[in-house]
Amino acid sequence: MSRRPDGHDRRDLRGDWARDPIAPPWPDGRRLAVSFVVNVEEGAELSIGDGDERNESVYEIREAVETGPDLCMESHFAYGPRRGYRRIVAAFAKHGVRATFSTCGRAAERLPWLIADAASRGHEISCHGWRWERHAQMRPDVEAAIIARTHAAIETAAGVAPVGWHTRSAPSARTRELLVAHGGFLYDSDCYDDDQPRIEDVGGRAHVVLPYAFDTNDMRFSPGGGFVQADDFTTYVAGAFRRLLREAEHEARMLSVGLHLRLIGRPGRIAGLENLLRIMAAERGVWFATRAEIARAWRDATAASPR
């Protein structure tokens, strides 16, 4: 077992198991914080046509093009900003929900009108890397440059500096440290291990970690993911929502719902989001919030006692 210099396990598998529960710190006595995250990756997927080393291979199709541009894959990704985006923001607008648009830097440069529109609607624009790629095993100098470039691109497109970060899948061992060193980041979402936020001491600074989720996520519409019909998405996520709402009667809980323009934005799937929003909006004690709002609420309520 790998241990830190202080002798403790480098992995925290215990969490708050033996600690007193934290009461929900959400405003107006709300019990459950619900965070919708819209991943904006279109135009940032790997593409030989854009000078990248290879073409993206992760989507609903499995026909990788090894050499030259993959025009089929590019067209599938293009569906998101061309059509899916408008359906998603219309569903949010109907229920007054503000989401976090987790955006790749290269996508923000290519989709300035989309980012400007989302920001004008009150949605948060956060960072999702420069390209849609993992950061695991990146050299620290390369990763630091990517973080800086992404932060600048999002600020330019949104008109306000971003405060959040989420790496596609695996971050590097130093991603969190580099985010804090860059400055300007309040939180990251590079963990999947809990149903409530936490404060971590990173380089002497209180940094908020907001867990994300791959199960309550439209990525499960991909082959083998388990979602086929729009109702599959609604039923599963609504089940998680109802369970966390019950648990939130006694301690703090948040629910992350991951969306993608090119996935849930399809005509056969958008009803899954619309019906889920209707179910959630009918319940009392729910706080629909951006991740920045959740991070600030958690920091203000618990920063004095890092966990």
Short mmCIF file of N, CA and C in Angstrom, two decimals, residues 158-279:
data_model
loop_
_atom_site.label_atom_id
_atom_site.label_comp_id
_atom_site.label_asym_id
_atom_site.label_seq_id
_atom_site.Cartn_x
_atom_site.Cartn_y
_atom_site.Cartn_z
N ALA A 158 -16.60 34.22 -22.70
CA ALA A 158 -17.72 34.43 -21.78
C ALA A 158 -17.82 35.86 -21.25
N GLY A 159 -16.69 36.59 -21.30
CA GLY A 159 -16.69 37.95 -20.78
C GLY A 159 -16.51 38.01 -19.28
N VAL A 160 -16.25 36.87 -18.66
CA VAL A 160 -15.98 36.81 -17.22
C VAL A 160 -15.01 35.68 -16.96
N ALA A 161 -14.11 35.85 -16.03
CA ALA A 161 -13.10 34.84 -15.75
C ALA A 161 -13.74 33.59 -15.15
N PRO A 162 -13.39 32.41 -15.65
CA PRO A 162 -13.95 31.17 -15.09
C PRO A 162 -13.33 30.86 -13.73
N VAL A 163 -14.07 30.13 -12.91
CA VAL A 163 -13.56 29.75 -11.58
C VAL A 163 -13.56 28.25 -11.36
N GLY A 164 -14.01 27.49 -12.38
CA GLY A 164 -14.10 26.05 -12.22
C GLY A 164 -13.34 25.29 -13.29
N TRP A 165 -12.96 24.07 -12.96
CA TRP A 165 -12.19 23.22 -13.88
C TRP A 165 -12.67 21.77 -13.76
N HIS A 166 -12.69 21.08 -14.90
CA HIS A 166 -12.94 19.64 -14.92
C HIS A 166 -12.15 19.03 -16.07
N THR A 167 -11.30 18.08 -15.75
CA THR A 167 -10.52 17.37 -16.76
C THR A 167 -11.35 16.24 -17.35
N ARG A 168 -11.18 16.01 -18.65
CA ARG A 168 -11.80 14.83 -19.23
C ARG A 168 -11.18 13.59 -18.57
N SER A 169 -11.98 12.82 -17.89
CA SER A 169 -11.55 11.58 -17.24
C SER A 169 -10.38 11.82 -16.29
N ALA A 170 -9.18 11.34 -16.64
CA ALA A 170 -8.09 11.31 -15.67
C ALA A 170 -7.25 12.59 -15.68
N PRO A 171 -7.19 13.30 -14.54
CA PRO A 171 -6.24 14.41 -14.41
C PRO A 171 -4.85 13.85 -14.16
N SER A 172 -3.87 14.72 -14.11
CA SER A 172 -2.54 14.30 -13.71
C SER A 172 -2.44 14.33 -12.19
N ALA A 173 -1.33 13.87 -11.67
CA ALA A 173 -1.13 13.89 -10.23
C ALA A 173 -0.98 15.31 -9.70
N ARG A 174 -0.73 16.28 -10.61
CA ARG A 174 -0.48 17.65 -10.17
C ARG A 174 -1.52 18.64 -10.66
N THR A 175 -2.59 18.17 -11.29
CA THR A 175 -3.58 19.09 -11.86
C THR A 175 -4.12 20.07 -10.82
N ARG A 176 -4.53 19.55 -9.67
CA ARG A 176 -5.13 20.42 -8.64
C ARG A 176 -4.11 21.45 -8.15
N GLU A 177 -2.90 21.02 -7.93
CA GLU A 177 -1.83 21.92 -7.50
C GLU A 177 -1.59 23.01 -8.54
N LEU A 178 -1.61 22.65 -9.82
CA LEU A 178 -1.38 23.62 -10.89
C LEU A 178 -2.54 24.60 -11.01
N LEU A 179 -3.76 24.14 -10.77
CA LEU A 179 -4.92 25.04 -10.79
C LEU A 179 -4.79 26.10 -9.70
N VAL A 180 -4.42 25.68 -8.51
CA VAL A 180 -4.27 26.62 -7.41
C VAL A 180 -3.11 27.58 -7.69
N ALA A 181 -2.03 27.06 -8.24
CA ALA A 181 -0.87 27.91 -8.55
C ALA A 181 -1.22 28.95 -9.61
N HIS A 182 -2.08 28.57 -10.56
CA HIS A 182 -2.49 29.52 -11.60
C HIS A 182 -3.25 30.69 -10.99
N GLY A 183 -4.08 30.41 -10.01
CA GLY A 183 -4.91 31.45 -9.41
C GLY A 183 -6.21 31.60 -10.17
N GLY A 184 -7.24 32.05 -9.47
CA GLY A 184 -8.52 32.30 -10.13
C GLY A 184 -9.48 31.13 -10.09
N PHE A 185 -9.00 29.94 -9.73
CA PHE A 185 -9.88 28.79 -9.67
C PHE A 185 -10.39 28.58 -8.24
N LEU A 186 -11.70 28.55 -8.11
CA LEU A 186 -12.35 28.30 -6.83
C LEU A 186 -12.51 26.81 -6.57
N TYR A 187 -12.77 26.05 -7.63
CA TYR A 187 -13.07 24.64 -7.47
C TYR A 187 -12.61 23.83 -8.68
N ASP A 188 -12.53 22.52 -8.48
CA ASP A 188 -12.43 21.59 -9.60
C ASP A 188 -13.40 20.45 -9.36
N SER A 189 -13.69 19.71 -10.43
CA SER A 189 -14.63 18.58 -10.36
C SER A 189 -13.95 17.27 -10.72
N ASP A 190 -12.66 17.17 -10.46
CA ASP A 190 -11.89 15.99 -10.84
C ASP A 190 -11.96 14.89 -9.78
N CYS A 191 -13.16 14.55 -9.37
CA CYS A 191 -13.34 13.40 -8.49
C CYS A 191 -14.77 12.88 -8.66
N TYR A 192 -14.94 11.61 -8.26
CA TYR A 192 -16.22 10.92 -8.47
C TYR A 192 -16.58 10.11 -7.23
N ASP A 193 -16.10 10.55 -6.07
CA ASP A 193 -16.10 9.69 -4.89
C ASP A 193 -17.08 10.08 -3.79
N ASP A 194 -18.02 10.98 -4.06
CA ASP A 194 -18.89 11.40 -2.96
C ASP A 194 -20.15 12.04 -3.52
N ASP A 195 -21.09 12.34 -2.60
CA ASP A 195 -22.32 13.04 -2.95
C ASP A 195 -22.40 14.39 -2.25
N GLN A 196 -21.27 14.88 -1.77
CA GLN A 196 -21.21 16.22 -1.20
C GLN A 196 -19.84 16.80 -1.50
N PRO A 197 -19.74 18.12 -1.56
CA PRO A 197 -18.44 18.75 -1.78
C PRO A 197 -17.52 18.57 -0.59
N ARG A 198 -16.30 19.04 -0.73
CA ARG A 198 -15.35 19.07 0.38
C ARG A 198 -14.32 20.17 0.13
N ILE A 199 -13.64 20.56 1.20
CA ILE A 199 -12.56 21.52 1.12
C ILE A 199 -11.24 20.76 1.26
N GLU A 200 -10.30 21.02 0.38
CA GLU A 200 -8.97 20.43 0.50
C GLU A 200 -7.93 21.54 0.61
N ASP A 201 -6.95 21.31 1.46
CA ASP A 201 -5.83 22.25 1.60
C ASP A 201 -4.84 21.94 0.49
N VAL A 202 -4.72 22.87 -0.46
CA VAL A 202 -3.80 22.69 -1.59
C VAL A 202 -2.81 23.85 -1.57
N GLY A 203 -1.59 23.56 -1.19
CA GLY A 203 -0.58 24.61 -1.13
C GLY A 203 -0.92 25.70 -0.14
N GLY A 204 -1.62 25.35 0.93
CA GLY A 204 -1.98 26.34 1.93
C GLY A 204 -3.24 27.12 1.62
N ARG A 205 -3.93 26.75 0.58
CA ARG A 205 -5.18 27.43 0.20
C ARG A 205 -6.34 26.46 0.29
N ALA A 206 -7.48 26.99 0.72
CA ALA A 206 -8.70 26.18 0.79
C ALA A 206 -9.30 26.08 -0.61
N HIS A 207 -9.29 24.89 -1.15
CA HIS A 207 -9.77 24.64 -2.51
C HIS A 207 -10.98 23.73 -2.45
N VAL A 208 -12.04 24.08 -3.16
CA VAL A 208 -13.27 23.31 -3.12
C VAL A 208 -13.23 22.21 -4.20
N VAL A 209 -13.60 21.01 -3.80
CA VAL A 209 -13.71 19.88 -4.72
C VAL A 209 -15.19 19.50 -4.82
N LEU A 210 -15.73 19.58 -6.03
CA LEU A 210 -17.13 19.23 -6.27
C LEU A 210 -17.19 17.92 -7.03
N PRO A 211 -17.64 16.85 -6.41
CA PRO A 211 -17.71 15.56 -7.12
C PRO A 211 -18.60 15.63 -8.35
N TYR A 212 -18.20 14.89 -9.36
CA TYR A 212 -18.96 14.75 -10.60
C TYR A 212 -19.46 13.31 -10.65
N ALA A 213 -20.22 12.94 -11.67
CA ALA A 213 -20.77 11.59 -11.76
C ALA A 213 -20.88 11.14 -13.21
N PHE A 214 -20.57 9.88 -13.43
CA PHE A 214 -20.72 9.29 -14.76
C PHE A 214 -21.98 8.45 -14.89
N ASP A 215 -22.66 8.18 -13.77
CA ASP A 215 -23.88 7.37 -13.88
C ASP A 215 -25.09 8.24 -14.20
N THR A 216 -25.22 9.38 -13.52
CA THR A 216 -26.32 10.31 -13.81
C THR A 216 -25.87 11.23 -14.94
N ASN A 217 -25.69 10.64 -16.10
CA ASN A 217 -24.99 11.31 -17.19
C ASN A 217 -25.49 10.76 -18.52
N ASP A 218 -25.73 11.65 -19.47
CA ASP A 218 -26.24 11.18 -20.76
C ASP A 218 -25.20 10.43 -21.57
N MET A 219 -23.95 10.36 -21.09
CA MET A 219 -22.93 9.55 -21.77
C MET A 219 -23.35 8.08 -21.80
N ARG A 220 -24.29 7.71 -20.94
CA ARG A 220 -24.75 6.32 -20.93
C ARG A 220 -25.68 5.99 -22.09
N PHE A 221 -25.93 6.96 -22.96
CA PHE A 221 -26.59 6.66 -24.22
C PHE A 221 -25.62 6.05 -25.22
N SER A 222 -24.32 6.11 -24.93
CA SER A 222 -23.33 5.49 -25.81
C SER A 222 -23.52 3.98 -25.79
N PRO A 223 -23.06 3.27 -26.82
CA PRO A 223 -23.26 1.82 -26.89
C PRO A 223 -22.79 1.10 -25.63
N GLY A 224 -23.67 0.28 -25.07
CA GLY A 224 -23.34 -0.47 -23.88
C GLY A 224 -23.51 0.31 -22.59
N GLY A 225 -23.90 1.57 -22.67
CA GLY A 225 -24.01 2.41 -21.49
C GLY A 225 -25.26 2.21 -20.68
N GLY A 226 -26.28 1.55 -21.26
CA GLY A 226 -27.48 1.24 -20.50
C GLY A 226 -28.69 2.08 -20.83
N PHE A 227 -28.50 3.30 -21.37
CA PHE A 227 -29.63 4.14 -21.75
C PHE A 227 -29.90 3.95 -23.24
N VAL A 228 -31.16 3.69 -23.56
CA VAL A 228 -31.58 3.57 -24.96
C VAL A 228 -32.69 4.58 -25.24
N GLN A 229 -33.77 4.48 -24.47
CA GLN A 229 -34.89 5.39 -24.62
C GLN A 229 -34.70 6.63 -23.75
N ALA A 230 -35.37 7.71 -24.12
CA ALA A 230 -35.30 8.93 -23.32
C ALA A 230 -35.74 8.67 -21.88
N ASP A 231 -36.72 7.80 -21.71
CA ASP A 231 -37.22 7.49 -20.37
C ASP A 231 -36.18 6.79 -19.50
N ASP A 232 -35.22 6.10 -20.12
CA ASP A 232 -34.16 5.46 -19.34
C ASP A 232 -33.37 6.50 -18.56
N PHE A 233 -33.06 7.58 -19.23
CA PHE A 233 -32.33 8.68 -18.59
C PHE A 233 -33.17 9.28 -17.47
N THR A 234 -34.43 9.59 -17.77
CA THR A 234 -35.31 10.20 -16.77
C THR A 234 -35.47 9.32 -15.54
N THR A 235 -35.75 8.05 -15.77
CA THR A 235 -36.01 7.13 -14.66
C THR A 235 -34.79 6.98 -13.76
N TYR A 236 -33.62 6.78 -14.34
CA TYR A 236 -32.43 6.56 -13.53
C TYR A 236 -32.05 7.82 -12.75
N VAL A 237 -31.99 8.96 -13.42
CA VAL A 237 -31.55 10.18 -12.74
C VAL A 237 -32.59 10.62 -11.72
N ALA A 238 -33.87 10.46 -12.03
CA ALA A 238 -34.91 10.80 -11.06
C ALA A 238 -34.82 9.92 -9.82
N GLY A 239 -34.43 8.67 -9.99
CA GLY A 239 -34.24 7.79 -8.85
C GLY A 239 -33.12 8.27 -7.94
N ALA A 240 -32.01 8.69 -8.55
CA ALA A 240 -30.90 9.24 -7.76
C ALA A 240 -31.33 10.52 -7.06
N PHE A 241 -32.07 11.35 -7.77
CA PHE A 241 -32.57 12.61 -7.22
C PHE A 241 -33.44 12.37 -5.99
N ARG A 242 -34.38 11.46 -6.08
CA ARG A 242 -35.29 11.22 -4.97
C ARG A 242 -34.55 10.64 -3.76
N ARG A 243 -33.60 9.77 -4.01
CA ARG A 243 -32.83 9.20 -2.90
C ARG A 243 -32.01 10.28 -2.18
N LEU A 244 -31.32 11.10 -2.96
CA LEU A 244 -30.50 12.14 -2.33
C LEU A 244 -31.36 13.18 -1.63
N LEU A 245 -32.54 13.45 -2.16
CA LEU A 245 -33.44 14.41 -1.51
C LEU A 245 -33.87 13.88 -0.14
N ARG A 246 -34.08 12.58 -0.03
CA ARG A 246 -34.42 12.00 1.28
C ARG A 246 -33.23 12.08 2.23
N GLU A 247 -32.04 11.71 1.75
CA GLU A 247 -30.86 11.77 2.60
C GLU A 247 -30.55 13.19 3.05
N ALA A 248 -30.90 14.16 2.19
CA ALA A 248 -30.60 15.56 2.49
C ALA A 248 -31.46 16.12 3.61
N GLU A 249 -32.41 15.35 4.11
CA GLU A 249 -33.15 15.79 5.29
C GLU A 249 -32.24 15.83 6.52
N HIS A 250 -31.12 15.11 6.46
CA HIS A 250 -30.25 14.97 7.62
C HIS A 250 -28.83 15.49 7.39
N GLU A 251 -28.35 15.50 6.16
CA GLU A 251 -27.00 16.00 5.89
C GLU A 251 -26.89 16.48 4.45
N ALA A 252 -25.85 17.25 4.21
CA ALA A 252 -25.69 17.92 2.91
C ALA A 252 -25.54 16.92 1.77
N ARG A 253 -26.22 17.22 0.68
CA ARG A 253 -26.12 16.40 -0.52
C ARG A 253 -26.17 17.31 -1.76
N MET A 254 -25.48 16.86 -2.81
CA MET A 254 -25.60 17.50 -4.12
C MET A 254 -25.70 16.41 -5.17
N LEU A 255 -26.38 16.74 -6.26
CA LEU A 255 -26.54 15.83 -7.38
C LEU A 255 -25.97 16.49 -8.63
N SER A 256 -25.06 15.79 -9.31
CA SER A 256 -24.53 16.26 -10.58
C SER A 256 -25.19 15.50 -11.72
N VAL A 257 -25.67 16.23 -12.73
CA VAL A 257 -26.27 15.62 -13.91
C VAL A 257 -25.46 16.07 -15.11
N GLY A 258 -24.77 15.14 -15.75
CA GLY A 258 -23.91 15.47 -16.89
C GLY A 258 -24.65 15.37 -18.21
N LEU A 259 -24.49 16.39 -19.03
CA LEU A 259 -25.15 16.45 -20.34
C LEU A 259 -24.13 16.80 -21.42
N HIS A 260 -24.46 16.44 -22.65
CA HIS A 260 -23.62 16.76 -23.80
C HIS A 260 -24.52 17.25 -24.93
N LEU A 261 -24.10 18.31 -25.59
CA LEU A 261 -24.93 18.90 -26.64
C LEU A 261 -25.31 17.87 -27.70
N ARG A 262 -24.36 17.00 -28.07
CA ARG A 262 -24.55 16.06 -29.17
C ARG A 262 -25.28 14.80 -28.75
N LEU A 263 -25.52 14.62 -27.44
CA LEU A 263 -26.17 13.41 -26.95
C LEU A 263 -27.62 13.68 -26.54
N ILE A 264 -27.82 14.35 -25.40
CA ILE A 264 -29.19 14.60 -24.94
C ILE A 264 -29.92 15.55 -25.87
N GLY A 265 -29.19 16.30 -26.69
CA GLY A 265 -29.82 17.25 -27.61
C GLY A 265 -30.48 16.63 -28.81
N ARG A 266 -30.37 15.33 -28.98
CA ARG A 266 -31.02 14.63 -30.10
C ARG A 266 -32.54 14.60 -29.90
N PRO A 267 -33.31 14.62 -31.01
CA PRO A 267 -34.77 14.70 -30.89
C PRO A 267 -35.40 13.52 -30.15
N GLY A 268 -34.77 12.35 -30.22
CA GLY A 268 -35.32 11.19 -29.52
C GLY A 268 -34.95 11.12 -28.06
N ARG A 269 -34.09 12.04 -27.59
CA ARG A 269 -33.61 12.00 -26.21
C ARG A 269 -33.97 13.22 -25.39
N ILE A 270 -34.22 14.35 -26.03
CA ILE A 270 -34.40 15.60 -25.28
C ILE A 270 -35.56 15.51 -24.31
N ALA A 271 -36.57 14.69 -24.61
CA ALA A 271 -37.69 14.53 -23.68
C ALA A 271 -37.23 13.96 -22.35
N GLY A 272 -36.12 13.22 -22.36
CA GLY A 272 -35.59 12.70 -21.11
C GLY A 272 -35.19 13.82 -20.17
N LEU A 273 -34.57 14.86 -20.70
CA LEU A 273 -34.20 16.02 -19.89
C LEU A 273 -35.43 16.83 -19.52
N GLU A 274 -36.32 17.05 -20.47
CA GLU A 274 -37.51 17.85 -20.19
C GLU A 274 -38.36 17.23 -19.09
N ASN A 275 -38.54 15.91 -19.15
CA ASN A 275 -39.35 15.24 -18.13
C ASN A 275 -38.64 15.23 -16.78
N LEU A 276 -37.31 15.09 -16.78
CA LEU A 276 -36.56 15.12 -15.53
C LEU A 276 -36.70 16.48 -14.86
N LEU A 277 -36.57 17.54 -15.62
CA LEU A 277 -36.71 18.89 -15.06
C LEU A 277 -38.10 19.10 -14.48
N ARG A 278 -39.10 18.58 -15.14
CA ARG A 278 -40.47 18.71 -14.64
C ARG A 278 -40.62 18.00 -13.28
N ILE A 279 -40.05 16.81 -13.17
CA ILE A 279 -40.12 16.05 -11.92
C ILE A 279 -39.39 16.79 -10.80
#
